[in-house]
Amino acid sequence: MKSTPPPHACIIPFTMQLLVENVTKHNTITTLSPMTVKINITPHEITITNPIFPRKANSIGKIGLRYITQLYASHHKKFSIDNDGEHFTAHVPYL
């Protein structure tokens, strides 16, 4: 179900960019294995969901997610993620 955010809803600048970059950094994406990122806008939050196709190379993890979490915490908001092993979902609250 898609809906619109409240009229004056906003999020911290570059949040969406960091989350989409996170998808490309941590997943294998090829023409044979394309990536679909779903962005859902609700009255309460924006969610970004993608399937998990982990890269074989090790990368330092969760630096960007910790940064986003700290930014939202400084505004007394809770940024959260869900990872069920098949899909990764970031929950971005409005400020």
PDB file of C-alpha atoms in Angstrom:
ATOM      1  CA  MET A   1       0.000   0.000   0.000  1.00  0.00           C
ATOM      2  CA  LYS A   2       1.442   3.331  -1.037  1.00  0.00           C
ATOM      3  CA  SER A   3       0.453   6.647   0.389  1.00  0.00           C
ATOM      4  CA  THR A   4       1.868  10.099   0.798  1.00  0.00           C
ATOM      5  CA  PRO A   5       3.880  11.531   3.672  1.00  0.00           C
ATOM      6  CA  PRO A   6       2.488  14.290   5.872  1.00  0.00           C
ATOM      7  CA  PRO A   7       2.651  17.722   4.166  1.00  0.00           C
ATOM      8  CA  HIS A   8       5.763  18.918   6.021  1.00  0.00           C
ATOM      9  CA  ALA A   9       7.531  15.567   6.392  1.00  0.00           C
ATOM     10  CA  CYS A  10      11.275  15.569   5.885  1.00  0.00           C
ATOM     11  CA  ILE A  11      14.228  13.267   6.414  1.00  0.00           C
ATOM     12  CA  ILE A  12      17.900  13.963   7.047  1.00  0.00           C
ATOM     13  CA  PRO A  13      19.623  14.977   3.785  1.00  0.00           C
ATOM     14  CA  PHE A  14      21.414  12.206   1.882  1.00  0.00           C
ATOM     15  CA  THR A  15      19.764   9.400   3.883  1.00  0.00           C
ATOM     16  CA  MET A  16      18.276   7.834   0.765  1.00  0.00           C
ATOM     17  CA  GLN A  17      21.538   8.147  -1.173  1.00  0.00           C
ATOM     18  CA  LEU A  18      23.517   6.429   1.598  1.00  0.00           C
ATOM     19  CA  LEU A  19      21.003   3.593   1.787  1.00  0.00           C
ATOM     20  CA  VAL A  20      20.983   2.975  -1.972  1.00  0.00           C
ATOM     21  CA  GLU A  21      24.796   3.111  -2.027  1.00  0.00           C
ATOM     22  CA  ASN A  22      24.720   0.518   0.762  1.00  0.00           C
ATOM     23  CA  VAL A  23      22.759  -1.806  -1.548  1.00  0.00           C
ATOM     24  CA  THR A  24      25.382  -1.570  -4.282  1.00  0.00           C
ATOM     25  CA  LYS A  25      28.313  -1.850  -1.867  1.00  0.00           C
ATOM     26  CA  HIS A  26      27.202  -5.027  -0.103  1.00  0.00           C
ATOM     27  CA  ASN A  27      25.412  -6.983  -2.844  1.00  0.00           C
ATOM     28  CA  THR A  28      26.382  -8.686  -6.073  1.00  0.00           C
ATOM     29  CA  ILE A  29      24.550  -6.992  -8.931  1.00  0.00           C
ATOM     30  CA  THR A  30      24.928  -8.174 -12.524  1.00  0.00           C
ATOM     31  CA  THR A  31      22.839  -8.334 -15.690  1.00  0.00           C
ATOM     32  CA  LEU A  32      22.093 -11.945 -14.795  1.00  0.00           C
ATOM     33  CA  SER A  33      21.323 -11.056 -11.184  1.00  0.00           C
ATOM     34  CA  PRO A  34      19.753  -7.577 -11.206  1.00  0.00           C
ATOM     35  CA  MET A  35      18.820  -5.760  -8.022  1.00  0.00           C
ATOM     36  CA  THR A  36      15.355  -4.461  -7.241  1.00  0.00           C
ATOM     37  CA  VAL A  37      15.097  -1.813  -4.541  1.00  0.00           C
ATOM     38  CA  LYS A  38      11.608  -1.076  -3.260  1.00  0.00           C
ATOM     39  CA  ILE A  39      10.930   2.321  -1.697  1.00  0.00           C
ATOM     40  CA  ASN A  40       7.659   2.609   0.174  1.00  0.00           C
ATOM     41  CA  ILE A  41       6.399   5.966   1.424  1.00  0.00           C
ATOM     42  CA  THR A  42       3.848   5.849   4.234  1.00  0.00           C
ATOM     43  CA  PRO A  43       2.411   8.500   6.551  1.00  0.00           C
ATOM     44  CA  HIS A  44       4.848   7.358   9.288  1.00  0.00           C
ATOM     45  CA  GLU A  45       8.100   6.467   7.536  1.00  0.00           C
ATOM     46  CA  ILE A  46       9.913   5.577   4.348  1.00  0.00           C
ATOM     47  CA  THR A  47      11.092   1.992   3.939  1.00  0.00           C
ATOM     48  CA  ILE A  48      13.801   0.813   1.563  1.00  0.00           C
ATOM     49  CA  THR A  49      13.847  -2.944   0.909  1.00  0.00           C
ATOM     50  CA  ASN A  50      16.145  -5.076  -1.213  1.00  0.00           C
ATOM     51  CA  PRO A  51      16.908  -8.772  -1.552  1.00  0.00           C
ATOM     52  CA  ILE A  52      20.258  -9.878  -0.156  1.00  0.00           C
ATOM     53  CA  PHE A  53      22.865 -11.177  -2.641  1.00  0.00           C
ATOM     54  CA  PRO A  54      26.051 -10.793  -0.572  1.00  0.00           C
ATOM     55  CA  ARG A  55      29.341  -9.982  -2.258  1.00  0.00           C
ATOM     56  CA  LYS A  56      32.097 -12.546  -1.836  1.00  0.00           C
ATOM     57  CA  ALA A  57      34.673  -9.895  -0.905  1.00  0.00           C
ATOM     58  CA  ASN A  58      34.691  -8.779   2.694  1.00  0.00           C
ATOM     59  CA  SER A  59      33.839  -5.163   3.351  1.00  0.00           C
ATOM     60  CA  ILE A  60      33.697  -3.149   6.516  1.00  0.00           C
ATOM     61  CA  GLY A  61      30.080  -3.277   7.519  1.00  0.00           C
ATOM     62  CA  LYS A  62      27.565  -1.048   9.169  1.00  0.00           C
ATOM     63  CA  ILE A  63      29.609   2.182   9.208  1.00  0.00           C
ATOM     64  CA  GLY A  64      26.997   3.999   7.108  1.00  0.00           C
ATOM     65  CA  LEU A  65      24.135   2.456   9.066  1.00  0.00           C
ATOM     66  CA  ARG A  66      25.693   3.490  12.385  1.00  0.00           C
ATOM     67  CA  TYR A  67      26.131   7.024  11.026  1.00  0.00           C
ATOM     68  CA  ILE A  68      22.472   7.227   9.950  1.00  0.00           C
ATOM     69  CA  THR A  69      21.347   5.776  13.292  1.00  0.00           C
ATOM     70  CA  GLN A  70      23.363   8.397  15.187  1.00  0.00           C
ATOM     71  CA  LEU A  71      22.012  11.238  13.041  1.00  0.00           C
ATOM     72  CA  TYR A  72      18.409  10.215  13.693  1.00  0.00           C
ATOM     73  CA  ALA A  73      19.104   9.629  17.395  1.00  0.00           C
ATOM     74  CA  SER A  74      20.383  13.217  17.626  1.00  0.00           C
ATOM     75  CA  HIS A  75      16.883  14.248  16.477  1.00  0.00           C
ATOM     76  CA  HIS A  76      15.255  11.843  18.979  1.00  0.00           C
ATOM     77  CA  LYS A  77      14.076   9.562  16.181  1.00  0.00           C
ATOM     78  CA  LYS A  78      14.673   5.832  15.737  1.00  0.00           C
ATOM     79  CA  PHE A  79      16.179   4.630  12.464  1.00  0.00           C
ATOM     80  CA  SER A  80      15.992   0.842  12.301  1.00  0.00           C
ATOM     81  CA  ILE A  81      16.779  -2.064  10.023  1.00  0.00           C
ATOM     82  CA  ASP A  82      15.406  -5.570   9.531  1.00  0.00           C
ATOM     83  CA  ASN A  83      17.483  -8.366   8.029  1.00  0.00           C
ATOM     84  CA  ASP A  84      15.780 -11.741   7.733  1.00  0.00           C
ATOM     85  CA  GLY A  85      18.619 -13.257   5.701  1.00  0.00           C
ATOM     86  CA  GLU A  86      16.694 -12.879   2.434  1.00  0.00           C
ATOM     87  CA  HIS A  87      15.707  -9.197   2.521  1.00  0.00           C
ATOM     88  CA  PHE A  88      17.184  -6.079   4.059  1.00  0.00           C
ATOM     89  CA  THR A  89      14.795  -3.284   5.052  1.00  0.00           C
ATOM     90  CA  ALA A  90      15.681   0.160   6.398  1.00  0.00           C
ATOM     91  CA  HIS A  91      12.978   2.130   8.225  1.00  0.00           C
ATOM     92  CA  VAL A  92      13.500   5.883   7.893  1.00  0.00           C
ATOM     93  CA  PRO A  93      11.353   8.006  10.224  1.00  0.00           C
ATOM     94  CA  TYR A  94      10.270  11.526   9.389  1.00  0.00           C
ATOM     95  CA  LEU A  95      11.760  14.327  11.453  1.00  0.00           C
TER      96      LEU A  95
END
